[in-house]
């Protein structure tokens, strides 16, 4: 009997989809599972399949180009998104990204990243949500539901245990089954079973001895079998490195095209019987099911009339402010601009905000509200603001300033670019608004062997200016007719690291105010198939000793000093891990000296991952602002002035010293990483070892105070628990509280071994000053269950447990026993 019942979310019956598969030749099937280019799948008119496009996207929808003219909303980093501790915020972010994807004709968003914060040195720590599997799952599910409600596919990545960057293409994550199930697989399972995610991306690394693109146990047996995943397993880019093993290992789509292992090699393997064509047919069926879901197959269309709302910028601003975390406050915050005459704004990140991290998550916003702009708008014209870098922490200079550079060919602000064939002939020109030039394979004019970038810079001041040339390859730089030839060589063999952290050569340029400087850079492309180069510029600056002294003098003369410090995208990025947790350069010295000069020093940390803050008890206030996205300066001003309460809570544990961190190193040993800590990740491991962090998991202050007055616990192992918590706002301002519920065996053991507390639920409440609220936290039976390795299954271990309720993992105020 023929089934015409549509598969959920498709509008096309499964039998119809199978019929379309049957109409394709072997060559067409293989062409579909290897894609068409860097971001797309091919159209196949014979079955009504239109082109399907993908885009990176944990912080925004970049689209298929890395081009500052193709702009996108830039959201706060995923660590910030998780810091809101609110799945509804994640759902809103997902919907807005889905709406922008629809505007850009993008069908698949390669987000969210749900790998775990196993070590704070992980290069993509900022791009992942948290150290806790429940919090990560809740935020991830909300995000996926938001994206897919707009008719765009979300992609959970990277499956699985891709928790650091060093040697990421080859290391083996060696994990016990209980830890794998309870921690690292948990967010993926939730996304599949609760949010019905449409894609999962397999990781570069191996897990327990098997490369993830070839890992049949985890991709076929667990993901597709146990969990019932009916979507597409797409490889991370260039992760498919075998033919039969990857085909039989559960990977459905090898990206990008071309792929030497899945082109003619896969056709030959199927023809020879080494890969069953039934296996290939299942991959094609899944891709067609995806195409129907996103509306590019036959009569299907994307669901709903979805457009980006007019207030999207305002929503991004509100999200950024909600995520910021107040770590210290000794009465200085919120500030009242009416009581200020002069404010000293100091710090390298005050001058150059790190709005996002480095890597494939990068997008090009149409604007970024910097710290000075945000503060000036909030403080008004009567408050004098001074601005100083104070310390020089950025490896690379900023891009050429648009207000001082023009394309010599057109006279327009920006940069002129010309493309050349191997014989030097011109293949065309372009006009760019920025000087960071990245061209994916296939985006350069055919036959491009070199490119020339030209700008006419007009300095505003006399002195020695600085010019950076960025990129790996051969260069010819001409400054006002003076020619220099040189080559720059990347220190890394990782293509992504070469792209994101290119070598730099710096030049000093003596120039006079108002006198144009002619700059021409010719770059010869390598064999990688892409181009990544650029120019940076900075006006004359003081020697660093003098710059710090000037910043301290400004602070001493001000009513309030706001010091903005943090990381850069050379520190937090895909492609490489961090080397330590210290703030770069002389940052700590700068903060200490400013705090000594002005007792009203507010420090803002602009970073996505933990750093050591030795001065944290010596400042009047400390705000963690994350990598806050395009509205960062405005959102920070909202928080500092009290227009918005900093409502964030830490999604990971922040150490006082590197020596305290239970899992720090990302060094690959004997080909991999041994997850010897088991399921005790993050705050659980801190608790198991009796360590005290600087700021516990879940920590965050506000502009009011809260009392926990009581909690009732009801339920059982079969139906789950309901925890009702009464809290009172005992302060003078309205506020928001995140009530957190933890569970621990009463005797501290499980399966005969020590078992620390774990988060089992949370809920936020709002209350006016002096009012009370009740937070209801539901803990379902699945959350109560643990993986029993002996029984090879989930079970709620019978016994007495302690339910603990409080503000964070280090401040649990109410305890109650429950028998399960």
XYZ file of C-alpha atoms in Angstrom, residues 200-479:
280
model
C 24.017 17.004 12.622
C 27.628 17.785 11.672
C 30.213 15.075 12.240
C 33.468 16.271 13.750
C 37.067 16.156 12.542
C 38.336 14.105 15.458
C 38.071 10.433 16.290
C 36.130 9.191 19.304
C 37.261 6.011 21.008
C 39.506 5.058 18.140
C 37.236 5.759 15.182
C 37.147 8.929 13.078
C 33.745 10.522 13.526
C 32.928 10.580 9.809
C 33.506 6.800 9.866
C 32.050 6.104 13.302
C 29.211 3.712 12.501
C 28.470 2.990 16.165
C 27.853 6.614 17.076
C 26.358 7.806 13.786
C 24.354 4.761 12.649
C 23.627 2.856 15.847
C 23.183 5.673 18.367
C 22.213 8.777 16.377
C 20.088 7.222 13.644
C 19.130 4.003 15.407
C 18.553 4.626 19.112
C 17.510 8.244 18.780
C 15.628 7.952 15.498
C 17.397 10.837 13.757
C 15.890 11.152 10.258
C 17.945 14.134 9.107
C 21.290 14.580 7.383
C 24.724 13.926 8.860
C 26.950 16.462 7.115
C 30.711 16.298 7.510
C 32.719 19.153 8.860
C 34.460 20.786 5.921
C 37.129 18.410 4.501
C 36.510 15.866 7.270
C 35.636 12.981 4.916
C 38.967 11.283 4.244
C 37.895 7.819 3.110
C 35.470 6.245 0.677
C 33.966 3.002 1.972
C 34.575 3.679 5.673
C 32.867 7.085 5.643
C 30.046 5.853 3.402
C 29.273 2.937 5.709
C 30.050 4.994 8.830
C 26.892 7.075 8.714
C 28.047 10.304 7.040
C 25.446 11.421 4.483
C 26.978 14.500 2.905
C 30.671 15.265 2.342
C 31.375 18.995 2.218
C 32.694 20.926 0.476
C 32.891 19.937 -3.164
C 34.950 18.608 -4.776
C 35.881 15.680 -2.532
C 38.417 13.187 -3.882
C 37.090 10.354 -1.729
C 33.398 10.711 -2.583
C 33.407 11.660 -6.241
C 34.353 9.114 -8.852
C 35.839 6.987 -6.081
C 32.395 6.508 -4.528
C 30.808 5.742 -7.905
C 33.454 3.063 -8.445
C 33.000 1.662 -4.901
C 29.244 1.277 -5.417
C 29.701 -0.220 -8.906
C 32.206 -2.723 -7.520
C 29.921 -3.642 -4.632
C 32.208 -2.369 -1.885
C 29.466 0.082 -0.861
C 25.870 -1.147 -1.117
C 23.751 1.195 -3.236
C 21.072 0.907 -0.549
C 23.450 2.812 1.751
C 23.817 5.546 -0.865
C 20.054 5.648 -1.416
C 19.475 6.309 2.282
C 21.839 9.291 2.135
C 20.021 10.712 -0.890
C 16.638 10.115 0.782
C 17.768 12.082 3.827
C 19.028 14.958 1.670
C 15.734 15.089 -0.260
C 13.826 15.016 3.035
C 15.923 18.021 4.126
C 15.248 19.768 0.796
C 11.526 19.321 1.317
C 11.747 20.646 4.857
C 13.468 23.844 3.731
C 11.220 24.245 0.713
C 13.475 23.571 -2.284
C 11.953 20.331 -3.561
C 8.996 20.090 -5.911
C 5.962 22.051 -4.765
C 7.340 22.653 -1.282
C 8.096 26.137 0.007
C 9.688 27.416 3.219
C 7.126 27.597 5.991
C 5.413 30.844 6.749
C 5.887 34.424 5.653
C 9.108 35.060 7.578
C 10.959 38.359 7.398
C 13.491 40.000 9.656
C 11.654 42.338 12.059
C 12.308 46.080 11.903
C 13.444 46.123 15.534
C 16.062 43.375 15.083
C 18.930 45.661 16.152
C 17.066 46.582 19.328
C 16.454 42.907 20.071
C 20.151 42.118 19.642
C 20.983 44.978 22.013
C 18.569 43.675 24.649
C 19.996 40.150 24.353
C 23.555 41.449 24.813
C 22.590 43.377 27.949
C 20.651 40.424 29.395
C 23.729 38.221 28.991
C 26.223 40.508 30.755
C 27.255 39.307 34.202
C 27.907 41.514 37.209
C 30.784 39.849 39.074
C 31.708 42.539 41.610
C 29.982 45.699 42.790
C 31.101 47.767 45.743
C 28.398 50.391 45.431
C 29.532 52.156 42.281
C 27.020 50.587 39.886
C 24.703 51.613 38.429
C 26.215 54.996 37.698
C 24.094 58.127 37.468
C 25.294 60.289 34.542
C 23.747 63.352 36.190
C 26.340 63.063 38.956
C 29.324 62.800 36.620
C 31.453 65.536 35.123
C 34.327 63.524 33.679
C 34.755 59.835 32.843
C 38.024 58.242 31.786
C 37.489 55.400 29.314
C 40.637 53.301 29.182
C 41.791 50.066 27.660
C 42.695 48.364 24.404
C 39.208 46.899 24.082
C 37.638 50.281 24.727
C 39.337 51.531 21.577
C 38.872 48.250 19.669
C 35.924 46.238 20.898
C 36.132 42.472 20.337
C 32.579 42.062 19.127
C 33.140 38.446 18.026
C 35.692 35.655 18.060
C 37.706 34.355 15.148
C 36.868 31.508 12.835
C 34.071 30.188 10.718
C 31.619 31.895 13.092
C 32.768 35.314 11.808
C 30.151 37.577 10.186
C 30.240 41.091 8.748
C 27.766 43.408 10.505
C 26.689 46.653 8.901
C 27.759 48.449 12.097
C 29.315 47.822 15.486
C 28.487 50.153 18.367
C 31.820 50.641 20.113
C 32.318 51.443 23.784
C 32.897 55.212 23.341
C 29.822 55.601 21.115
C 27.617 53.670 23.519
C 28.790 55.605 26.567
C 28.543 59.014 24.896
C 24.948 58.319 23.889
C 24.050 57.204 27.413
C 25.963 59.849 29.381
C 24.936 62.816 27.286
C 26.864 65.897 26.144
C 27.503 67.295 29.629
C 29.832 64.467 30.654
C 33.406 64.734 29.349
C 34.824 61.440 28.108
C 38.527 60.841 27.604
C 39.734 57.800 25.672
C 43.059 55.967 25.895
C 44.256 52.505 24.811
C 46.494 52.287 27.870
C 48.171 49.105 26.597
C 48.792 47.549 23.195
C 47.451 44.007 23.111
C 46.307 43.404 19.541
C 48.677 41.399 17.359
C 47.343 42.975 14.165
C 46.389 46.555 13.410
C 42.804 47.445 12.610
C 41.673 47.622 8.982
C 42.279 50.775 6.984
C 40.006 53.576 8.246
C 37.207 54.317 5.779
C 37.213 57.981 6.721
C 40.851 58.326 5.647
C 41.272 55.934 2.691
C 39.930 56.037 -0.844
C 40.101 53.778 -3.874
C 42.461 55.632 -6.253
C 40.541 54.356 -9.277
C 37.130 55.642 -8.181
C 37.799 58.258 -5.504
C 35.294 56.499 -3.253
C 36.022 55.603 0.362
C 37.485 52.140 0.580
C 39.974 49.947 -1.240
C 40.446 49.129 -4.910
C 41.183 45.500 -5.864
C 42.350 44.162 -9.210
C 42.637 40.469 -10.134
C 45.431 39.176 -12.384
C 46.055 36.070 -14.462
C 49.408 34.275 -14.351
C 50.660 36.396 -17.272
C 49.822 39.580 -15.368
C 46.784 40.503 -17.438
C 43.786 41.964 -15.644
C 40.779 39.755 -14.919
C 38.649 42.551 -13.498
C 38.409 44.956 -10.591
C 36.369 45.371 -7.437
C 35.734 48.111 -4.901
C 35.823 47.047 -1.238
C 34.717 48.846 1.908
C 37.203 47.019 4.120
C 40.791 45.874 3.824
C 40.404 42.298 5.145
C 40.173 40.246 1.962
C 39.019 36.622 2.128
C 37.978 34.689 -0.962
C 36.639 31.151 -0.638
C 37.431 28.647 -3.384
C 35.323 29.495 -6.401
C 34.761 33.140 -5.482
C 37.770 34.578 -7.340
C 37.615 35.259 -11.077
C 38.556 32.126 -12.987
C 42.319 31.925 -13.499
C 43.266 34.401 -10.753
C 46.942 34.030 -9.836
C 47.458 37.328 -8.001
C 45.599 40.378 -6.803
C 46.525 43.994 -6.219
C 44.977 46.167 -3.518
C 45.296 49.943 -3.781
C 44.430 52.760 -1.407
C 45.173 56.441 -0.973
C 45.446 57.216 2.738
C 45.247 60.756 4.080
C 46.543 60.965 7.672
C 44.886 63.329 10.101
C 48.056 63.945 12.138
C 51.793 64.215 11.564
C 54.080 61.434 12.699
C 55.100 57.833 12.234
C 52.099 55.764 11.261
C 51.988 51.959 11.193
C 50.996 49.741 8.262
C 50.416 45.968 8.427
C 50.505 43.548 5.521
C 48.706 40.283 6.360
C 48.672 36.881 4.703
C 50.783 33.884 3.752
C 52.432 34.194 0.354
C 54.549 36.478 -1.803
C 54.045 40.242 -1.687
C 55.171 43.395 -3.389
C 54.365 46.519 -1.356
C 54.749 49.973 -2.882
C 54.512 53.013 -0.593
